[in-house]
């Protein structure tokens, strides 16, 4: 029996729990990772803990073979997995395992890192899905002139006009937008890094109409609750801060009306913003700053979309290409 397969007492699992808590605190407070990212690491490492329990693997004496066995179980859908995981899910688990054991090695919790020889599976590159400008325009014209319609128009205009994530949209406060300068301060980007984003004429007009008519009416009738409605830019019908789920539901409703239901996801307007900017001649580094990407490589995937669009236009337009 290998050292890592010796009897694993509950104290060893408790020690692993403590290590994971330390690691999560480290990536949350020292690395500044977003809560959603921290939660994803927690879920991944819960699977590793269950593997250690099921196989009596000592977390302090893990070998590369133990990690490989763990990943093979996940691919095959064997416990601790309840179903076969996709290559992208397994790749994410690899990243989580490597991050944990690099931390534990650095903190002298373990003698060696069992993940150093572990390769991340290569995944097929998936291109962001953007929708044509004419579809965007049709979507943005749908909200009516009712109070909530004005709110919805402002919300959709900001989503597309500034390229923000839905989570960033609902975290906006009134003080974060400057209609005179045409700028938006996004405070809740990944890694808690703030960025200043220009706001175009259409979005400024839509937000201005919403702020002068609808928002005061919602506050007056419903009285903003303690959920942050007093400062929030976008309010729900009860006067509280609009939630991420609420914003997503609004978007899906309009997308369905426009016949774009299957094409629109929470990130579609952001993807379309980036793609249309590049199609219009914007520099990729400018788009990187607007999106809040830490790495240019993250933004470069949009250049593939634009190149693909150029090819489509060429093949359908050039007389010697159509044949």
mmCIF file of N, CA, C and O in Angstrom, residues 139-229:
data_model
loop_
_atom_site.group_PDB
_atom_site.id
_atom_site.type_symbol
_atom_site.label_atom_id
_atom_site.label_comp_id
_atom_site.label_asym_id
_atom_site.label_seq_id
_atom_site.Cartn_x
_atom_site.Cartn_y
_atom_site.Cartn_z
ATOM 1 N N UNK A 139 -33.495 44.995 -31.058
ATOM 2 C CA UNK A 139 -33.654 44.700 -29.627
ATOM 3 C C UNK A 139 -33.761 45.981 -28.812
ATOM 4 O O UNK A 139 -34.628 46.105 -27.927
ATOM 5 N N UNK A 140 -32.903 46.958 -29.110
ATOM 6 C CA UNK A 140 -32.860 48.193 -28.327
ATOM 7 C C UNK A 140 -34.090 49.080 -28.549
ATOM 8 O O UNK A 140 -34.383 49.945 -27.719
ATOM 9 N N UNK A 141 -34.794 48.855 -29.643
ATOM 10 C CA UNK A 141 -35.977 49.672 -29.935
ATOM 11 C C UNK A 141 -37.243 49.118 -29.286
ATOM 12 O O UNK A 141 -38.295 49.763 -29.320
ATOM 13 N N UNK A 142 -37.170 47.946 -28.695
ATOM 14 C CA UNK A 142 -38.369 47.295 -28.165
ATOM 15 C C UNK A 142 -38.959 47.950 -26.907
ATOM 16 O O UNK A 142 -40.190 48.026 -26.784
ATOM 17 N N UNK A 143 -38.168 48.387 -25.933
ATOM 18 C CA UNK A 143 -38.777 48.962 -24.718
ATOM 19 C C UNK A 143 -39.676 50.147 -25.049
ATOM 20 O O UNK A 143 -39.336 50.985 -25.893
ATOM 21 N N UNK A 144 -40.829 50.212 -24.377
ATOM 22 C CA UNK A 144 -41.795 51.288 -24.656
ATOM 23 C C UNK A 144 -41.511 52.499 -23.761
ATOM 24 O O UNK A 144 -40.478 52.570 -23.086
ATOM 25 N N UNK A 145 -42.440 53.443 -23.741
ATOM 26 C CA UNK A 145 -42.239 54.694 -22.994
ATOM 27 C C UNK A 145 -42.852 54.660 -21.605
ATOM 28 O O UNK A 145 -42.963 55.692 -20.949
ATOM 29 N N UNK A 146 -43.279 53.473 -21.144
ATOM 30 C CA UNK A 146 -43.754 53.354 -19.771
ATOM 31 C C UNK A 146 -42.574 53.521 -18.823
ATOM 32 O O UNK A 146 -41.410 53.422 -19.242
ATOM 33 N N UNK A 147 -42.831 53.766 -17.533
ATOM 34 C CA UNK A 147 -41.708 53.929 -16.592
ATOM 35 C C UNK A 147 -40.712 52.771 -16.616
ATOM 36 O O UNK A 147 -39.505 53.000 -16.714
ATOM 37 N N UNK A 148 -41.211 51.539 -16.551
ATOM 38 C CA UNK A 148 -40.293 50.409 -16.561
ATOM 39 C C UNK A 148 -39.675 50.196 -17.939
ATOM 40 O O UNK A 148 -38.559 49.692 -18.059
ATOM 41 N N UNK A 149 -40.408 50.611 -18.985
ATOM 42 C CA UNK A 149 -39.849 50.541 -20.330
ATOM 43 C C UNK A 149 -38.646 51.462 -20.475
ATOM 44 O O UNK A 149 -37.649 51.111 -21.117
ATOM 45 N N UNK A 150 -38.738 52.646 -19.865
ATOM 46 C CA UNK A 150 -37.594 53.573 -19.897
ATOM 47 C C UNK A 150 -36.400 52.977 -19.134
ATOM 48 O O UNK A 150 -35.255 53.126 -19.564
ATOM 49 N N UNK A 151 -36.693 52.355 -18.014
ATOM 50 C CA UNK A 151 -35.603 51.693 -17.272
ATOM 51 C C UNK A 151 -34.958 50.610 -18.116
ATOM 52 O O UNK A 151 -33.729 50.506 -18.189
ATOM 53 N N UNK A 152 -35.782 49.796 -18.755
ATOM 54 C CA UNK A 152 -35.257 48.685 -19.553
ATOM 55 C C UNK A 152 -34.422 49.186 -20.734
ATOM 56 O O UNK A 152 -33.384 48.610 -21.060
ATOM 57 N N UNK A 153 -34.874 50.280 -21.370
ATOM 58 C CA UNK A 153 -34.112 50.838 -22.488
ATOM 59 C C UNK A 153 -32.741 51.326 -22.007
ATOM 60 O O UNK A 153 -31.713 51.068 -22.647
ATOM 61 N N UNK A 154 -32.730 51.996 -20.855
ATOM 62 C CA UNK A 154 -31.462 52.476 -20.306
ATOM 63 C C UNK A 154 -30.540 51.305 -19.980
ATOM 64 O O UNK A 154 -29.332 51.333 -20.244
ATOM 65 N N UNK A 155 -31.106 50.252 -19.413
ATOM 66 C CA UNK A 155 -30.317 49.077 -19.051
ATOM 67 C C UNK A 155 -29.703 48.424 -20.285
ATOM 68 O O UNK A 155 -28.498 48.109 -20.309
ATOM 69 N N UNK A 156 -30.500 48.221 -21.325
ATOM 70 C CA UNK A 156 -30.006 47.576 -22.537
ATOM 71 C C UNK A 156 -28.982 48.452 -23.253
ATOM 72 O O UNK A 156 -27.981 47.949 -23.785
ATOM 73 N N UNK A 157 -29.215 49.759 -23.263
ATOM 74 C CA UNK A 157 -28.274 50.668 -23.918
ATOM 75 C C UNK A 157 -26.916 50.656 -23.223
ATOM 76 O O UNK A 157 -25.870 50.702 -23.875
ATOM 77 N N UNK A 158 -26.917 50.565 -21.891
ATOM 78 C CA UNK A 158 -25.656 50.529 -21.149
ATOM 79 C C UNK A 158 -24.954 49.184 -21.358
ATOM 80 O O UNK A 158 -23.731 49.132 -21.536
ATOM 81 N N UNK A 159 -25.717 48.104 -21.368
ATOM 82 C CA UNK A 159 -25.119 46.786 -21.585
ATOM 83 C C UNK A 159 -24.371 46.731 -22.909
ATOM 84 O O UNK A 159 -23.223 46.278 -22.973
ATOM 85 N N UNK A 160 -25.007 47.214 -23.949
ATOM 86 C CA UNK A 160 -24.368 47.175 -25.274
ATOM 87 C C UNK A 160 -23.426 48.359 -25.489
ATOM 88 O O UNK A 160 -22.334 48.204 -26.030
ATOM 89 N N UNK A 161 -23.833 49.539 -25.041
ATOM 90 C CA UNK A 161 -23.042 50.737 -25.300
ATOM 91 C C UNK A 161 -21.742 50.805 -24.529
ATOM 92 O O UNK A 161 -20.795 51.458 -24.968
ATOM 93 N N UNK A 162 -21.671 50.124 -23.363
ATOM 94 C CA UNK A 162 -20.451 50.160 -22.551
ATOM 95 C C UNK A 162 -19.767 48.801 -22.466
ATOM 96 O O UNK A 162 -18.660 48.705 -21.938
ATOM 97 N N UNK A 163 -20.436 47.744 -22.938
ATOM 98 C CA UNK A 163 -19.828 46.421 -22.919
ATOM 99 C C UNK A 163 -19.638 45.849 -21.534
ATOM 100 O O UNK A 163 -18.740 45.025 -21.310
ATOM 101 N N UNK A 164 -20.464 46.262 -20.577
ATOM 102 C CA UNK A 164 -20.308 45.778 -19.199
ATOM 103 C C UNK A 164 -20.974 44.416 -19.025
ATOM 104 O O UNK A 164 -21.858 44.023 -19.784
ATOM 105 N N UNK A 165 -20.519 43.697 -18.025
ATOM 106 C CA UNK A 165 -21.157 42.444 -17.640
ATOM 107 C C UNK A 165 -22.456 42.765 -16.905
ATOM 108 O O UNK A 165 -22.603 43.851 -16.312
ATOM 109 N N UNK A 166 -23.384 41.807 -16.890
ATOM 110 C CA UNK A 166 -24.646 42.036 -16.173
ATOM 111 C C UNK A 166 -24.386 42.264 -14.691
ATOM 112 O O UNK A 166 -25.021 43.106 -14.057
ATOM 113 N N UNK A 167 -23.438 41.518 -14.108
ATOM 114 C CA UNK A 167 -23.117 41.701 -12.698
ATOM 115 C C UNK A 167 -22.593 43.107 -12.427
ATOM 116 O O UNK A 167 -22.862 43.701 -11.381
ATOM 117 N N UNK A 168 -21.838 43.653 -13.389
ATOM 118 C CA UNK A 168 -21.334 45.018 -13.244
ATOM 119 C C UNK A 168 -22.462 46.033 -13.396
ATOM 120 O O UNK A 168 -22.495 47.055 -12.699
ATOM 121 N N UNK A 169 -23.386 45.745 -14.291
ATOM 122 C CA UNK A 169 -24.515 46.646 -14.521
ATOM 123 C C UNK A 169 -25.333 46.838 -13.246
ATOM 124 O O UNK A 169 -25.633 47.964 -12.853
ATOM 125 N N UNK A 170 -25.704 45.730 -12.606
ATOM 126 C CA UNK A 170 -26.583 45.839 -11.439
ATOM 127 C C UNK A 170 -25.857 46.383 -10.210
ATOM 128 O O UNK A 170 -26.506 46.826 -9.251
ATOM 129 N N UNK A 171 -24.529 46.373 -10.224
ATOM 130 C CA UNK A 171 -23.755 46.933 -9.111
ATOM 131 C C UNK A 171 -23.531 48.435 -9.254
ATOM 132 O O UNK A 171 -22.992 49.071 -8.342
ATOM 133 N N UNK A 172 -23.927 49.013 -10.383
ATOM 134 C CA UNK A 172 -23.720 50.449 -10.593
ATOM 135 C C UNK A 172 -24.563 51.285 -9.635
ATOM 136 O O UNK A 172 -25.729 50.978 -9.378
ATOM 137 N N UNK A 173 -23.951 52.355 -9.115
ATOM 138 C CA UNK A 173 -24.669 53.342 -8.317
ATOM 139 C C UNK A 173 -24.884 54.596 -9.156
ATOM 140 O O UNK A 173 -24.222 54.799 -10.189
ATOM 141 N N UNK A 174 -25.771 55.467 -8.699
ATOM 142 C CA UNK A 174 -26.047 56.713 -9.428
ATOM 143 C C UNK A 174 -24.771 57.517 -9.619
ATOM 144 O O UNK A 174 -24.529 58.095 -10.685
ATOM 145 N N UNK A 175 -23.939 57.558 -8.591
ATOM 146 C CA UNK A 175 -22.724 58.363 -8.652
ATOM 147 C C UNK A 175 -21.690 57.813 -9.626
ATOM 148 O O UNK A 175 -20.693 58.487 -9.918
ATOM 149 N N UNK A 176 -21.898 56.600 -10.127
ATOM 150 C CA UNK A 176 -20.912 55.988 -11.024
ATOM 151 C C UNK A 176 -21.040 56.472 -12.461
ATOM 152 O O UNK A 176 -20.151 56.215 -13.272
ATOM 153 N N UNK A 177 -22.145 57.150 -12.779
ATOM 154 C CA UNK A 177 -22.322 57.610 -14.159
ATOM 155 C C UNK A 177 -22.303 59.133 -14.208
ATOM 156 O O UNK A 177 -22.926 59.809 -13.380
ATOM 157 N N UNK A 178 -21.535 59.654 -15.146
ATOM 158 C CA UNK A 178 -21.439 61.099 -15.349
ATOM 159 C C UNK A 178 -21.986 61.407 -16.743
ATOM 160 O O UNK A 178 -21.307 61.190 -17.752
ATOM 161 N N UNK A 179 -23.218 61.879 -16.782
ATOM 162 C CA UNK A 179 -23.867 62.115 -18.067
ATOM 163 C C UNK A 179 -23.262 63.310 -18.796
ATOM 164 O O UNK A 179 -23.263 63.352 -20.032
ATOM 165 N N UNK A 180 -22.755 64.285 -18.056
ATOM 166 C CA UNK A 180 -22.153 65.449 -18.697
ATOM 167 C C UNK A 180 -20.875 65.072 -19.431
ATOM 168 O O UNK A 180 -20.644 65.495 -20.568
ATOM 169 N N UNK A 181 -20.040 64.264 -18.785
ATOM 170 C CA UNK A 181 -18.782 63.837 -19.404
ATOM 171 C C UNK A 181 -18.962 62.610 -20.292
ATOM 172 O O UNK A 181 -18.088 62.295 -21.101
ATOM 173 N N UNK A 182 -20.071 61.892 -20.104
ATOM 174 C CA UNK A 182 -20.296 60.675 -20.869
ATOM 175 C C UNK A 182 -19.372 59.562 -20.441
ATOM 176 O O UNK A 182 -18.719 58.922 -21.279
ATOM 177 N N UNK A 183 -19.297 59.316 -19.136
ATOM 178 C CA UNK A 183 -18.407 58.277 -18.619
ATOM 179 C C UNK A 183 -19.104 57.455 -17.550
ATOM 180 O O UNK A 183 -20.028 57.924 -16.874
ATOM 181 N N UNK A 184 -18.632 56.234 -17.419
ATOM 182 C CA UNK A 184 -19.201 55.278 -16.473
ATOM 183 C C UNK A 184 -18.059 54.651 -15.681
ATOM 184 O O UNK A 184 -17.111 54.124 -16.267
ATOM 185 N N UNK A 185 -18.144 54.699 -14.354
ATOM 186 C CA UNK A 185 -17.124 54.083 -13.505
ATOM 187 C C UNK A 185 -17.615 52.698 -13.099
ATOM 188 O O UNK A 185 -18.581 52.562 -12.346
ATOM 189 N N UNK A 186 -16.956 51.680 -13.612
ATOM 190 C CA UNK A 186 -17.314 50.294 -13.309
ATOM 191 C C UNK A 186 -16.412 49.827 -12.173
ATOM 192 O O UNK A 186 -15.207 49.664 -12.361
ATOM 193 N N UNK A 187 -16.981 49.620 -11.006
ATOM 194 C CA UNK A 187 -16.192 49.307 -9.816
ATOM 195 C C UNK A 187 -16.083 47.823 -9.528
ATOM 196 O O UNK A 187 -15.241 47.405 -8.746
ATOM 197 N N UNK A 188 -16.943 47.029 -10.130
ATOM 198 C CA UNK A 188 -17.057 45.629 -9.697
ATOM 199 C C UNK A 188 -16.514 44.645 -10.705
ATOM 200 O O UNK A 188 -16.976 43.506 -10.775
ATOM 201 N N UNK A 189 -15.538 45.052 -11.507
ATOM 202 C CA UNK A 189 -14.971 44.127 -12.472
ATOM 203 C C UNK A 189 -14.243 42.996 -11.800
ATOM 204 O O UNK A 189 -14.017 42.998 -10.584
ATOM 205 N N UNK A 190 -13.837 41.971 -12.575
ATOM 206 C CA UNK A 190 -13.126 40.833 -12.020
ATOM 207 C C UNK A 190 -11.838 41.313 -11.349
ATOM 208 O O UNK A 190 -11.097 42.112 -11.883
ATOM 209 N N UNK A 191 -11.588 40.779 -10.140
ATOM 210 C CA UNK A 191 -10.413 41.206 -9.414
ATOM 211 C C UNK A 191 -10.640 42.531 -8.694
ATOM 212 O O UNK A 191 -9.708 43.123 -8.169
ATOM 213 N N UNK A 192 -11.892 43.004 -8.666
ATOM 214 C CA UNK A 192 -12.251 44.249 -7.982
ATOM 215 C C UNK A 192 -11.463 45.449 -8.510
ATOM 216 O O UNK A 192 -11.105 46.353 -7.761
ATOM 217 N N UNK A 193 -11.174 45.461 -9.807
ATOM 218 C CA UNK A 193 -10.448 46.575 -10.412
ATOM 219 C C UNK A 193 -11.441 47.505 -11.083
ATOM 220 O O UNK A 193 -12.224 47.080 -11.925
ATOM 221 N N UNK A 194 -11.393 48.791 -10.715
ATOM 222 C CA UNK A 194 -12.297 49.767 -11.318
ATOM 223 C C UNK A 194 -11.753 50.210 -12.670
ATOM 224 O O UNK A 194 -10.544 50.219 -12.905
ATOM 225 N N UNK A 195 -12.667 50.564 -13.579
ATOM 226 C CA UNK A 195 -12.268 51.092 -14.875
ATOM 227 C C UNK A 195 -13.280 52.140 -15.315
ATOM 228 O O UNK A 195 -14.459 52.077 -14.948
ATOM 229 N N UNK A 196 -12.804 53.108 -16.075
ATOM 230 C CA UNK A 196 -13.658 54.175 -16.580
ATOM 231 C C UNK A 196 -13.998 53.880 -18.033
ATOM 232 O O UNK A 196 -13.101 53.674 -18.852
ATOM 233 N N UNK A 197 -15.301 53.836 -18.334
ATOM 234 C CA UNK A 197 -15.759 53.465 -19.674
ATOM 235 C C UNK A 197 -16.559 54.619 -20.272
ATOM 236 O O UNK A 197 -17.442 55.170 -19.604
ATOM 237 N N UNK A 198 -16.267 55.005 -21.520
ATOM 238 C CA UNK A 198 -17.080 56.044 -22.171
ATOM 239 C C UNK A 198 -18.507 55.546 -22.389
ATOM 240 O O UNK A 198 -18.739 54.360 -22.604
ATOM 241 N N UNK A 199 -19.450 56.466 -22.353
ATOM 242 C CA UNK A 199 -20.856 56.144 -22.605
ATOM 243 C C UNK A 199 -21.319 56.972 -23.788
ATOM 244 O O UNK A 199 -21.177 58.205 -23.792
ATOM 245 N N UNK A 200 -21.862 56.311 -24.804
ATOM 246 C CA UNK A 200 -22.272 56.991 -26.031
ATOM 247 C C UNK A 200 -23.554 57.792 -25.889
ATOM 248 O O UNK A 200 -24.244 57.744 -24.870
ATOM 249 N N UNK A 201 -23.891 58.521 -26.946
ATOM 250 C CA UNK A 201 -25.035 59.436 -26.937
ATOM 251 C C UNK A 201 -26.350 58.707 -26.656
ATOM 252 O O UNK A 201 -27.179 59.173 -25.863
ATOM 253 N N UNK A 202 -26.554 57.553 -27.286
ATOM 254 C CA UNK A 202 -27.824 56.835 -27.105
ATOM 255 C C UNK A 202 -27.998 56.377 -25.665
ATOM 256 O O UNK A 202 -29.088 56.508 -25.079
ATOM 257 N N UNK A 203 -26.938 55.840 -25.074
ATOM 258 C CA UNK A 203 -27.018 55.367 -23.687
ATOM 259 C C UNK A 203 -27.196 56.541 -22.724
ATOM 260 O O UNK A 203 -27.961 56.460 -21.754
ATOM 261 N N UNK A 204 -26.489 57.660 -22.992
ATOM 262 C CA UNK A 204 -26.623 58.829 -22.120
ATOM 263 C C UNK A 204 -28.056 59.355 -22.128
ATOM 264 O O UNK A 204 -28.612 59.720 -21.082
ATOM 265 N N UNK A 205 -28.661 59.409 -23.320
ATOM 266 C CA UNK A 205 -30.045 59.890 -23.412
ATOM 267 C C UNK A 205 -31.000 58.947 -22.689
ATOM 268 O O UNK A 205 -31.886 59.389 -21.939
ATOM 269 N N UNK A 206 -30.813 57.636 -22.885
ATOM 270 C CA UNK A 206 -31.701 56.654 -22.255
ATOM 271 C C UNK A 206 -31.576 56.699 -20.731
ATOM 272 O O UNK A 206 -32.586 56.666 -20.016
ATOM 273 N N UNK A 207 -30.351 56.785 -20.232
ATOM 274 C CA UNK A 207 -30.147 56.847 -18.772
ATOM 275 C C UNK A 207 -30.676 58.167 -18.228
ATOM 276 O O UNK A 207 -31.288 58.212 -17.152
ATOM 277 N N UNK A 208 -30.449 59.258 -18.969
ATOM 278 C CA UNK A 208 -30.956 60.551 -18.530
ATOM 279 C C UNK A 208 -32.475 60.557 -18.414
ATOM 280 O O UNK A 208 -33.032 61.058 -17.427
ATOM 281 N N UNK A 209 -33.162 60.000 -19.410
ATOM 282 C CA UNK A 209 -34.629 59.907 -19.360
ATOM 283 C C UNK A 209 -35.084 59.077 -18.169
ATOM 284 O O UNK A 209 -36.042 59.431 -17.474
ATOM 285 N N UNK A 210 -34.390 57.981 -17.939
ATOM 286 C CA UNK A 210 -34.742 57.092 -16.819
ATOM 287 C C UNK A 210 -34.549 57.801 -15.480
ATOM 288 O O UNK A 210 -35.401 57.713 -14.583
ATOM 289 N N UNK A 211 -33.441 58.519 -15.334
ATOM 290 C CA UNK A 211 -33.137 59.172 -14.057
ATOM 291 C C UNK A 211 -34.080 60.325 -13.752
ATOM 292 O O UNK A 211 -34.382 60.587 -12.583
ATOM 293 N N UNK A 212 -34.556 61.013 -14.779
ATOM 294 C CA UNK A 212 -35.418 62.175 -14.543
ATOM 295 C C UNK A 212 -36.895 61.824 -14.453
ATOM 296 O O UNK A 212 -37.685 62.631 -13.957
ATOM 297 N N UNK A 213 -37.267 60.644 -14.911
ATOM 298 C CA UNK A 213 -38.696 60.280 -14.899
ATOM 299 C C UNK A 213 -38.957 59.019 -14.078
ATOM 300 O O UNK A 213 -39.566 59.060 -13.011
ATOM 301 N N UNK A 214 -38.456 57.907 -14.548
ATOM 302 C CA UNK A 214 -38.821 56.618 -13.953
ATOM 303 C C UNK A 214 -38.278 56.409 -12.555
ATOM 304 O O UNK A 214 -39.011 56.025 -11.638
ATOM 305 N N UNK A 215 -36.989 56.628 -12.358
ATOM 306 C CA UNK A 215 -36.389 56.287 -11.062
ATOM 307 C C UNK A 215 -37.024 57.068 -9.905
ATOM 308 O O UNK A 215 -37.371 56.471 -8.871
ATOM 309 N N UNK A 216 -37.209 58.386 -10.030
ATOM 310 C CA UNK A 216 -37.877 59.097 -8.929
ATOM 311 C C UNK A 216 -39.282 58.576 -8.660
ATOM 312 O O UNK A 216 -39.726 58.539 -7.504
ATOM 313 N N UNK A 217 -39.964 58.163 -9.725
ATOM 314 C CA UNK A 217 -41.321 57.646 -9.561
ATOM 315 C C UNK A 217 -41.319 56.327 -8.790
ATOM 316 O O UNK A 217 -42.158 56.105 -7.916
ATOM 317 N N UNK A 218 -40.344 55.454 -9.110
ATOM 318 C CA UNK A 218 -40.243 54.181 -8.389
ATOM 319 C C UNK A 218 -39.925 54.432 -6.923
ATOM 320 O O UNK A 218 -40.522 53.838 -6.022
ATOM 321 N N UNK A 219 -38.982 55.331 -6.670
ATOM 322 C CA UNK A 219 -38.588 55.629 -5.293
ATOM 323 C C UNK A 219 -39.768 56.228 -4.523
ATOM 324 O O UNK A 219 -40.010 55.881 -3.362
ATOM 325 N N UNK A 220 -40.495 57.121 -5.169
ATOM 326 C CA UNK A 220 -41.614 57.783 -4.494
ATOM 327 C C UNK A 220 -42.739 56.818 -4.173
ATOM 328 O O UNK A 220 -43.308 56.838 -3.082
ATOM 329 N N UNK A 221 -43.061 55.939 -5.123
ATOM 330 C CA UNK A 221 -44.194 55.035 -4.924
ATOM 331 C C UNK A 221 -43.856 53.848 -4.035
ATOM 332 O O UNK A 221 -44.687 53.383 -3.264
ATOM 333 N N UNK A 222 -42.653 53.348 -4.166
ATOM 334 C CA UNK A 222 -42.310 52.104 -3.494
ATOM 335 C C UNK A 222 -41.393 52.270 -2.294
ATOM 336 O O UNK A 222 -41.283 51.352 -1.488
ATOM 337 N N UNK A 223 -40.704 53.427 -2.191
ATOM 338 C CA UNK A 223 -39.762 53.678 -1.106
ATOM 339 C C UNK A 223 -38.641 52.657 -1.117
ATOM 340 O O UNK A 223 -38.817 51.503 -0.729
ATOM 341 N N UNK A 224 -37.479 53.098 -1.562
ATOM 342 C CA UNK A 224 -36.333 52.183 -1.705
ATOM 343 C C UNK A 224 -36.034 51.473 -0.402
ATOM 344 O O UNK A 224 -35.990 52.080 0.657
ATOM 345 N N UNK A 225 -35.881 50.167 -0.503
ATOM 346 C CA UNK A 225 -35.657 49.349 0.680
ATOM 347 C C UNK A 225 -34.190 49.343 1.080
ATOM 348 O O UNK A 225 -33.337 49.934 0.421
ATOM 349 N N UNK A 226 -33.894 48.607 2.149
ATOM 350 C CA UNK A 226 -32.528 48.550 2.681
ATOM 351 C C UNK A 226 -31.618 47.685 1.853
ATOM 352 O O UNK A 226 -30.495 47.412 2.242
ATOM 353 N N UNK A 227 -32.077 47.212 0.686
ATOM 354 C CA UNK A 227 -31.268 46.322 -0.149
ATOM 355 C C UNK A 227 -30.315 47.091 -1.053
ATOM 356 O O UNK A 227 -29.746 46.534 -1.964
ATOM 357 N N UNK A 228 -30.135 48.370 -0.788
ATOM 358 C CA UNK A 228 -29.204 49.143 -1.594
ATOM 359 C C UNK A 228 -29.892 49.978 -2.643
ATOM 360 O O UNK A 228 -29.238 50.585 -3.473
ATOM 361 N N UNK A 229 -31.221 50.061 -2.616
ATOM 362 C CA UNK A 229 -31.940 50.797 -3.632
ATOM 363 C C UNK A 229 -31.675 52.288 -3.598
ATOM 364 O O UNK A 229 -31.781 52.967 -4.608
#
